[in-house]
Rosetta silent file (secondary structure, phi, psi, omega in degrees, C-alpha in Angstrom):
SEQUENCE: XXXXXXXXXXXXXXXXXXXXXXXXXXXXXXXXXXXXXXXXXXXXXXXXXXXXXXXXXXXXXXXXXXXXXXXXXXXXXXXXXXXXXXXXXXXXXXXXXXXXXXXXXXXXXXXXXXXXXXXXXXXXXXXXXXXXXXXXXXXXXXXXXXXXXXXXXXXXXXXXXXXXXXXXXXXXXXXXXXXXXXXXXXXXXXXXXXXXXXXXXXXXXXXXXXXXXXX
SCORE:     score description
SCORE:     0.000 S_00000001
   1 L     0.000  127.096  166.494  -19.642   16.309    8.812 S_00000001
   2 L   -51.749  128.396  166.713  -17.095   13.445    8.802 S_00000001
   3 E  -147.853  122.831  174.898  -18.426    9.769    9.263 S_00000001
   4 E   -71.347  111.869  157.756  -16.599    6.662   10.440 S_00000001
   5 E  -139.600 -177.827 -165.026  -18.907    3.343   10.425 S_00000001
   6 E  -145.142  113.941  167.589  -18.662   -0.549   10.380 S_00000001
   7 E  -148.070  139.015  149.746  -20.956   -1.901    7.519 S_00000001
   8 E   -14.667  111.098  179.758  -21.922   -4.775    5.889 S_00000001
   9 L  -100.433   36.322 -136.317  -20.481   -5.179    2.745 S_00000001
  10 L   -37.086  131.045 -178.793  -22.256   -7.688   -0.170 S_00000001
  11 E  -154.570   89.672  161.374  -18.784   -9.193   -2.291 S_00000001
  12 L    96.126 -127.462  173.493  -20.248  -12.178   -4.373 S_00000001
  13 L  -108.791   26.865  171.005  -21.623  -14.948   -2.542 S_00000001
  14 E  -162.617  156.910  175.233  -20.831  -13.736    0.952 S_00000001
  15 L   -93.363  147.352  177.546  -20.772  -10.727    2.933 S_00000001
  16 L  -109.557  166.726  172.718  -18.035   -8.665    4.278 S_00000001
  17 E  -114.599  134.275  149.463  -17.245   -6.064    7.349 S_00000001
  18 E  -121.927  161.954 -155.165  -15.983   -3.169    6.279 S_00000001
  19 E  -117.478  145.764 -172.996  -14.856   -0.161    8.304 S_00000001
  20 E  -120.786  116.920  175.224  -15.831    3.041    6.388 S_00000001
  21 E  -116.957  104.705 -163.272  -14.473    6.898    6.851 S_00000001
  22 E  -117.673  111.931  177.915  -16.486    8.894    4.704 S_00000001
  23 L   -47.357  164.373 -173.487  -15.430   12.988    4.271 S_00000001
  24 L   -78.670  -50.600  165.974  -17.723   15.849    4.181 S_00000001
  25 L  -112.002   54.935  173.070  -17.229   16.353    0.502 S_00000001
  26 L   -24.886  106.370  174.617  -15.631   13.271   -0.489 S_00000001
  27 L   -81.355   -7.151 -164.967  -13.402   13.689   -4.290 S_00000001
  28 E  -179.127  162.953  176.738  -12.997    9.870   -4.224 S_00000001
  29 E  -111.325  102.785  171.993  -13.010    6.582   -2.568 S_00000001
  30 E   -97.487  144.305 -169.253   -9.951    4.134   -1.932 S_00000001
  31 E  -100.971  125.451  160.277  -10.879    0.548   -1.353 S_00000001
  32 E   -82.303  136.529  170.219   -7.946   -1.046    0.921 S_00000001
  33 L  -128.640  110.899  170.532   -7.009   -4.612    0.028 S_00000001
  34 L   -99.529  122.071  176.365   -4.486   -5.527    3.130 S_00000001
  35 L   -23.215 -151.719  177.234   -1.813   -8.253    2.665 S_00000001
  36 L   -79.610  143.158  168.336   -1.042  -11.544    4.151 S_00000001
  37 L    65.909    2.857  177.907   -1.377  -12.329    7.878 S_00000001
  38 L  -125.872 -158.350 -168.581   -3.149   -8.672    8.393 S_00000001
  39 L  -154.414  164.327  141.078   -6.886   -7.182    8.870 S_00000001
  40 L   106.938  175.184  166.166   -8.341   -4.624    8.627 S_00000001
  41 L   -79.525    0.511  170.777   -7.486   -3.027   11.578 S_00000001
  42 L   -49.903  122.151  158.203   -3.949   -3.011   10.510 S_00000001
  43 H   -34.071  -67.852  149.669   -2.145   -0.184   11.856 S_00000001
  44 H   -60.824   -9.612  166.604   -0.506    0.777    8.528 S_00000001
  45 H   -97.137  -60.262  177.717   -3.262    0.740    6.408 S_00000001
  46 H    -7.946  -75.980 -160.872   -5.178    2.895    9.258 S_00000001
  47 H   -63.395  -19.426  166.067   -2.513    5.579    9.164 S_00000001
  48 H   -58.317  -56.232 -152.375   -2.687    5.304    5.725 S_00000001
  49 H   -68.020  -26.311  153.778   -6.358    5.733    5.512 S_00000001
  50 H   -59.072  -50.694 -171.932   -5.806    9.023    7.686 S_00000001
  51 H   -88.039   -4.993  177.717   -3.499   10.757    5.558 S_00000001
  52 H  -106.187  -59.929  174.012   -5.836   10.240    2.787 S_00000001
  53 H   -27.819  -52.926  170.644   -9.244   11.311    4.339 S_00000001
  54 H   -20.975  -69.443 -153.089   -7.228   14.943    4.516 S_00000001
  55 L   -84.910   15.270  163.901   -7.031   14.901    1.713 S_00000001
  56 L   104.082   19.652 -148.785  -10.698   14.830    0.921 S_00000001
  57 E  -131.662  123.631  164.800  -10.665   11.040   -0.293 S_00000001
  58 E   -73.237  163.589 -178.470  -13.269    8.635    1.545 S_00000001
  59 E  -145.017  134.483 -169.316  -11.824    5.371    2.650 S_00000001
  60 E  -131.090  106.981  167.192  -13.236    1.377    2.642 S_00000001
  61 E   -95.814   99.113  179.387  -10.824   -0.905    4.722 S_00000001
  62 E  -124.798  135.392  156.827  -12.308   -4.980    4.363 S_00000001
  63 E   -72.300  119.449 -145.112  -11.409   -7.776    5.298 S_00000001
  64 L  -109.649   -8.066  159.116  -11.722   -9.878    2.019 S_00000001
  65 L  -106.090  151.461  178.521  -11.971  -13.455    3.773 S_00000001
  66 L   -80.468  165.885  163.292  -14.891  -14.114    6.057 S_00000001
  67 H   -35.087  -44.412 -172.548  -14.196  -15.417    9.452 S_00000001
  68 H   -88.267    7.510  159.976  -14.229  -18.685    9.187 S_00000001
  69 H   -58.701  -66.040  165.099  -12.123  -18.246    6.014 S_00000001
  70 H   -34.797  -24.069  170.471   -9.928  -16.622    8.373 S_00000001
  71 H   -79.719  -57.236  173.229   -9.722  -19.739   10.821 S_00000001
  72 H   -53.651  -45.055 -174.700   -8.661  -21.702    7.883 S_00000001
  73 H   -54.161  -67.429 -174.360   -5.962  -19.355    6.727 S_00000001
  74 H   -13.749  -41.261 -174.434   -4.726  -19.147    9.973 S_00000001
  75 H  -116.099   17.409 -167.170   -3.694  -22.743    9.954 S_00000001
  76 H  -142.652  -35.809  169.816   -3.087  -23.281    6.437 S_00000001
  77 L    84.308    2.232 -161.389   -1.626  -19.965    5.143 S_00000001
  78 L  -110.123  -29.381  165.522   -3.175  -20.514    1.723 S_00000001
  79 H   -27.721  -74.326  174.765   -6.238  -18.121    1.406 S_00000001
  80 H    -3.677  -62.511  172.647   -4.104  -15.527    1.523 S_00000001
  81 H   -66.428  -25.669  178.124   -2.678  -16.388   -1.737 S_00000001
  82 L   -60.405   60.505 -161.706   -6.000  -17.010   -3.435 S_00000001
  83 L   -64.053    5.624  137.012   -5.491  -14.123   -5.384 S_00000001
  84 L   -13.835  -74.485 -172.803   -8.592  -15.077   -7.357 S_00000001
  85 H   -84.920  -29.436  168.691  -10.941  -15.141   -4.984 S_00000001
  86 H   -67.085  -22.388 -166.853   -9.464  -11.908   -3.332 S_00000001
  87 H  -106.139  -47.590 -177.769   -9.775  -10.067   -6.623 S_00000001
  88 H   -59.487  -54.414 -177.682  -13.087  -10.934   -7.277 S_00000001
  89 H   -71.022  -20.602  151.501  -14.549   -9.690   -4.234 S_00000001
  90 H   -43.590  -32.175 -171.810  -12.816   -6.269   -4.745 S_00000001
  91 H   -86.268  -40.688 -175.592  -14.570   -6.310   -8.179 S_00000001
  92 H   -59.531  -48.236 -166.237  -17.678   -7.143   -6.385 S_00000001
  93 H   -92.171   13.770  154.002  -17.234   -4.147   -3.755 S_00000001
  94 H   -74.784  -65.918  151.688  -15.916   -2.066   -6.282 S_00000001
  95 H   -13.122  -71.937  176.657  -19.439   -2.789   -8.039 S_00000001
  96 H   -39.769  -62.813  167.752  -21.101   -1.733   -4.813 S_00000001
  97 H   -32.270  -55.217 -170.806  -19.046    1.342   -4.820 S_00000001
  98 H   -75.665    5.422 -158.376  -20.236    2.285   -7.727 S_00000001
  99 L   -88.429  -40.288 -170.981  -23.560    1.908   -6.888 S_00000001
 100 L    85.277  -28.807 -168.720  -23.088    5.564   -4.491 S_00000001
 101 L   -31.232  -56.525 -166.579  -24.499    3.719   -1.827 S_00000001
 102 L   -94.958  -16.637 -172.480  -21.899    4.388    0.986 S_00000001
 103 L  -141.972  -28.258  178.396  -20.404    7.865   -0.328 S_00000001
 104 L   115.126  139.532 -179.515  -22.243    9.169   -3.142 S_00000001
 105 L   -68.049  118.673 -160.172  -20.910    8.350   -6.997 S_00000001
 106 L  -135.890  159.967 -179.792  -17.316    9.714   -6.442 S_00000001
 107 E   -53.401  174.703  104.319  -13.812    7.965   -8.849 S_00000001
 108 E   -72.464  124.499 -154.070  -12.413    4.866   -7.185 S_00000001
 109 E  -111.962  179.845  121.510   -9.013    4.335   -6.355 S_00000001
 110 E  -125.896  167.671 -175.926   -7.373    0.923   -4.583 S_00000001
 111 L  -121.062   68.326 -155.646   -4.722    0.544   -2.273 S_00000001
 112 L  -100.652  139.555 -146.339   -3.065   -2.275   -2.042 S_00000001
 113 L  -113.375  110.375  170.057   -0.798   -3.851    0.635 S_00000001
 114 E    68.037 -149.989  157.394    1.519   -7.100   -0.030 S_00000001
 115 L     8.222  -76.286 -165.822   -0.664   -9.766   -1.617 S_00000001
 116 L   -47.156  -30.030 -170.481   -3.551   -7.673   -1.649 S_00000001
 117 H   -72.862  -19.035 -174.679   -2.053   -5.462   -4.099 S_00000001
 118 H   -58.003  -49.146  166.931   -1.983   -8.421   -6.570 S_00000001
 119 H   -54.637  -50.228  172.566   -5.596   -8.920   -5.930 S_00000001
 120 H   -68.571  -41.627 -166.146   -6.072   -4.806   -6.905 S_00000001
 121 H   -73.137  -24.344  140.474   -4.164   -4.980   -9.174 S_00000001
 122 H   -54.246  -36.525  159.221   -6.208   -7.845  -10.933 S_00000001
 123 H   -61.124  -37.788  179.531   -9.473   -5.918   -9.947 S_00000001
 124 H   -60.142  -33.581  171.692   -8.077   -3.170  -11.774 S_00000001
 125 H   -91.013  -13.677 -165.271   -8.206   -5.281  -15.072 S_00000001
 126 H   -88.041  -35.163 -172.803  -11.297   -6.778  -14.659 S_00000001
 127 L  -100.613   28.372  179.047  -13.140   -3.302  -13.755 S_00000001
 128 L   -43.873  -41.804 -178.532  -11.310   -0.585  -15.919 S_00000001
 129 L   -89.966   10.043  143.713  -13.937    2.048  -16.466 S_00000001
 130 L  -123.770    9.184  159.596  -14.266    2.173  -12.971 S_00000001
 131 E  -117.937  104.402 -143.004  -11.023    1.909  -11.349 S_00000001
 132 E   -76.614   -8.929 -169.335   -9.372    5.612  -11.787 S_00000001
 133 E   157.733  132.637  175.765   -5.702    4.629   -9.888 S_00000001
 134 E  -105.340  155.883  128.958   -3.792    1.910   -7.945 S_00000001
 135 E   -99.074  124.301 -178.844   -1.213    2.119   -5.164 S_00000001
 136 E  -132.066  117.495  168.611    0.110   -0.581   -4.105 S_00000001
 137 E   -50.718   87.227 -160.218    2.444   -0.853   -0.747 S_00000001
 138 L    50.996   55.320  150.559    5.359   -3.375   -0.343 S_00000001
 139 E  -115.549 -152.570 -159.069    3.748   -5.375   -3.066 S_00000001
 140 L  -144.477   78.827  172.031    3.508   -8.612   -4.905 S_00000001
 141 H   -47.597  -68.242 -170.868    2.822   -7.322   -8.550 S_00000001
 142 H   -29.451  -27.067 -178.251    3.921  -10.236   -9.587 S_00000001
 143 H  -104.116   29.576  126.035    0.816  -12.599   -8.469 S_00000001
 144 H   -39.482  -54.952  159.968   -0.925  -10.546  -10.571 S_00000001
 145 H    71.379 -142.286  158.789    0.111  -12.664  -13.401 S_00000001
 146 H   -28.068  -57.167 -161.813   -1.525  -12.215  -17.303 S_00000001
 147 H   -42.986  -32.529 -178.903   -3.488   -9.627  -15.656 S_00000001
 148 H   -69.180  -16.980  169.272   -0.937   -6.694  -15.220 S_00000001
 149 H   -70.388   -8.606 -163.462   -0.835   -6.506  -19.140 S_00000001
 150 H  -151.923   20.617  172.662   -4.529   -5.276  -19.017 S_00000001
 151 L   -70.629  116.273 -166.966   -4.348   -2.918  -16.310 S_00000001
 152 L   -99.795  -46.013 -138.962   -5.468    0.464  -17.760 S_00000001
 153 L   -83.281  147.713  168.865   -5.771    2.808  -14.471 S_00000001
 154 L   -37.335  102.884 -158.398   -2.407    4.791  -13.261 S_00000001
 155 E  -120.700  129.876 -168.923   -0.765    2.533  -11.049 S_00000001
 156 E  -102.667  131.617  179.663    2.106    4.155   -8.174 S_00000001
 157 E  -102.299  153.197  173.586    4.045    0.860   -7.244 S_00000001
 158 E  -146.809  124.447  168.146    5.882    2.130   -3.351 S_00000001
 159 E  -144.085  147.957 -160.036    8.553    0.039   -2.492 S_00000001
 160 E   -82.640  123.221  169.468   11.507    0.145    0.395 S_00000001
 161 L    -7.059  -36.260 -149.615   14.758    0.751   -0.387 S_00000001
 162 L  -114.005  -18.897 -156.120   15.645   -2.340    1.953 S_00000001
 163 L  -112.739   93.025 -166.505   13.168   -4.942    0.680 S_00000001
 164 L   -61.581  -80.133 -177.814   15.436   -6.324   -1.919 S_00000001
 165 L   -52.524 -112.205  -25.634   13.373   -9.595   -3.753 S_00000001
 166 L  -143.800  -35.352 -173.944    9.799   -7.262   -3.363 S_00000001
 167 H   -84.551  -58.891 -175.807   11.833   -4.296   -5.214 S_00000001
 168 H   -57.385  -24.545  171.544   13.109   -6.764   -8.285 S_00000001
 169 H   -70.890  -59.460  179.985    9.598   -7.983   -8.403 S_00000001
 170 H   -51.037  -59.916 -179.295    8.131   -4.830   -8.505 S_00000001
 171 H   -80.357   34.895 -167.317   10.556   -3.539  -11.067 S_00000001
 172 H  -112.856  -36.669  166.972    9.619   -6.597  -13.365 S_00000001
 173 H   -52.416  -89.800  174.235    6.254   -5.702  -12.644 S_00000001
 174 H    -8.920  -78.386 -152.576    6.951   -2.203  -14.053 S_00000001
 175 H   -38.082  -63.279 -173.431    8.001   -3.593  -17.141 S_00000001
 176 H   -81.372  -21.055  169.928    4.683   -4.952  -17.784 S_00000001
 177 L   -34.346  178.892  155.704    2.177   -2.251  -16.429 S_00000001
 178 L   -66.979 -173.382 -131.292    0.757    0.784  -19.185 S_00000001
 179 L  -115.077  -49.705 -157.518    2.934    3.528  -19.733 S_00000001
 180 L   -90.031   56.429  148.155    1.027    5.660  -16.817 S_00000001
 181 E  -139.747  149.394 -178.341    2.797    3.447  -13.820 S_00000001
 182 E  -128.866  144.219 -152.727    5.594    4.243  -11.437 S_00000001
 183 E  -117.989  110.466  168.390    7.967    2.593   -9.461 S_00000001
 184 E  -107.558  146.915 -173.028    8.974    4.611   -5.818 S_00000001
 185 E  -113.347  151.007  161.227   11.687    3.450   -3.738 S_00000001
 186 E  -103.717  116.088  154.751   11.637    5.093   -0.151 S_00000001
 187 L   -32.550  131.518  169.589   15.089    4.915    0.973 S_00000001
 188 L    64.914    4.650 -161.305   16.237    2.984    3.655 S_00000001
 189 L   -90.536 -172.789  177.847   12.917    1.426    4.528 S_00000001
 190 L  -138.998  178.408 -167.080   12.103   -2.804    4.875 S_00000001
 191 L   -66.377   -4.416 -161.134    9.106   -4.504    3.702 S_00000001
 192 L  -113.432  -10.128 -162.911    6.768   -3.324    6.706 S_00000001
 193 L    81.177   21.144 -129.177    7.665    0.328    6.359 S_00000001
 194 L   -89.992  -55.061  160.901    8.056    0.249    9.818 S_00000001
 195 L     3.594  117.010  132.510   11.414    2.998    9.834 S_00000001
 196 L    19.163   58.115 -165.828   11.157    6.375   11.048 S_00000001
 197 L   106.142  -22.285 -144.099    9.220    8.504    8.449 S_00000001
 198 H  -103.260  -16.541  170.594    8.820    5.727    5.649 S_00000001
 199 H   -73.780  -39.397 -173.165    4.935    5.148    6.328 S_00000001
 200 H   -79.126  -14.381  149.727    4.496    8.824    6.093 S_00000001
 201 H   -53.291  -49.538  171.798    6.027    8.900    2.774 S_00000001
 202 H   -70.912  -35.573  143.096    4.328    6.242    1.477 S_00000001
 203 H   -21.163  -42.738 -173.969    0.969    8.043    2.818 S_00000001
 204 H   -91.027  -63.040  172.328    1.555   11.203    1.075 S_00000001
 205 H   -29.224  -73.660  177.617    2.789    9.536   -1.940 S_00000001
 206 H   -44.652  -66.569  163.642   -0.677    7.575   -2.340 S_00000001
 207 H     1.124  -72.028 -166.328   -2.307   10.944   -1.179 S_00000001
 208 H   -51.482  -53.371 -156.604   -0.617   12.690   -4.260 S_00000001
 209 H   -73.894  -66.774 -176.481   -1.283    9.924   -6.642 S_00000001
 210 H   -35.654  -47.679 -162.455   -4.943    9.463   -5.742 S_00000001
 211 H   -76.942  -36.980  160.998   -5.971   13.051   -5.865 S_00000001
 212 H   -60.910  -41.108 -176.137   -4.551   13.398   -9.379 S_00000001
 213 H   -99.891   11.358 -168.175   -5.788   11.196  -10.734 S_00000001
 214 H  -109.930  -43.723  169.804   -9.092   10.218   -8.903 S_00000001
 215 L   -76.440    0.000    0.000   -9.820   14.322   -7.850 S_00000001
C-alpha cells in the first residue's frame, strides 16, 4: 500500500515539514531540494515526484528554510542563496534518511532544482557513502563551488535547450564533476521547463538515472 504524509523532519538545529510519498516496495528515496522563490508544493517538483514513485522510488519534498526564514527571504531574497545552510540541512535529513525511519534503509538519491541543486550537490560531497545519485533541474552547479571536485555519486545535470547562461554554467560545471556525470539538454525548453513535453522529459530522465543507479 502506497503512503503520502506531512511529517516533521529534524535538519540540525530546527525542524522541517516535509511532504512524504512512500511506495509499497520502495528501491530508493529522492530527497527534493527546490530552488529559489519555490516550496515545496511546487508544481514541477510534484510532477516530478510522480513520475518517480512509478517507478518504485519513495519521495521527500522539504522546505529547507523554516517559516519565519521564509518571511525573511521573502523580503530580502538572500536565504535562498545560503547555499551553506541549505546543504547542511540536506546532510542532516539525509542522516535521518538513513536512519530507515520514514521508508525503511533503501539508497538515496537527490534532486535538485535551481539553487537547490547547488545545495545537493554540496550534500553530495559532504555525505558520499550515502548519497547513490544526483539530478539536478535547471541548475546552478556553479554555487556549488570547491565542493563539485569532491562529489563522488553519479550526477545527471538536465538543462533547456533555451536557458542559455544556466547551460554554460552547467557545462563548466561538467568539467569539474567525476567522470560518472552528464550533461542533458532538452531541446527547445527555458529555465522553468514549462514547454510542452520538457517536464516530462526531464521526469523520465531522473526516473532512468535514479533507478540505475540507486535500484
Amino acid at each position: 500500500m502506497d503512503a503520502r504524509s506531512e511529517v516533521p523532519v529534524p535538519a540540525g538545529d530546527v525542524q522541517l515539514t516535509a511532504d512524504l510519498l512512500v511506495p509499497a516496495e520502495p528501491v530508493g528515496v529522492v530527497l527534493f531540494a527546490h530552488g529559489s522563490g519555490s516550496s515545496r508544493r511546487s508544481p514541477r517538483n510534484v510532477a516530478v515526484a510522480q513520475v518517480l514513485h512509478r517507478s518504485s522510488l519513495g519521495t521527500v519534498l522539504v522546505d529547507l528554510l523554516t517559516p519565519d526564514e521564509e518571511a525573511v527571504d521573502a523580503r530580502t531574497a538572500q536565504l535562498r542563496f545560503d547555499i551553506g545552510r541549505l546543504a547542511g540541512r540536506l546532510s542532516a535529513i539525509v542522516d535521518w534518511l538513513e536512519t530507515g525511519a520514514p521508508m525503511g534503509v533503501v539508497p538515496i538519491g537527490l534532486f535538485g532544482a535551481s539553487t537547490g541543486a547547488a545545495a545537493a550537490l554540496v550534500a553530495a560531497a559532504e555525505r558520499p557513502d550515502a548519497v547513490g545519485a544526483v539530478v539536478s533541474r535547471g541548475g546552478r552547479p556553479d554555487l556549488a563551488g570547491p565542493a563539485l571536485g569532491r562529489v563522488r555519486a553519479p550526477t545527471l545535470l538536465l538543462v533547456g535547450g533555451l536557458d542559455d547562461q544556466v547551460l554554460t554554467l552547467n557545462e563548466q560545471a561538467r568539467e569539474a564533476l567525476p567522470e560518472q556525470a552528464e550533461l542533458t539538454v532538452v531541446p527547445g525548453a527555458g529555465h522553468l521547463f514549462e514547454e510542452p513535453g520538457a517536464l516530462e522529459q526531464v521526469a523520465h530522465a531522473a526516473a532512468t538515472w535514479f533507478t540505475d543507479y540507486l535500484g
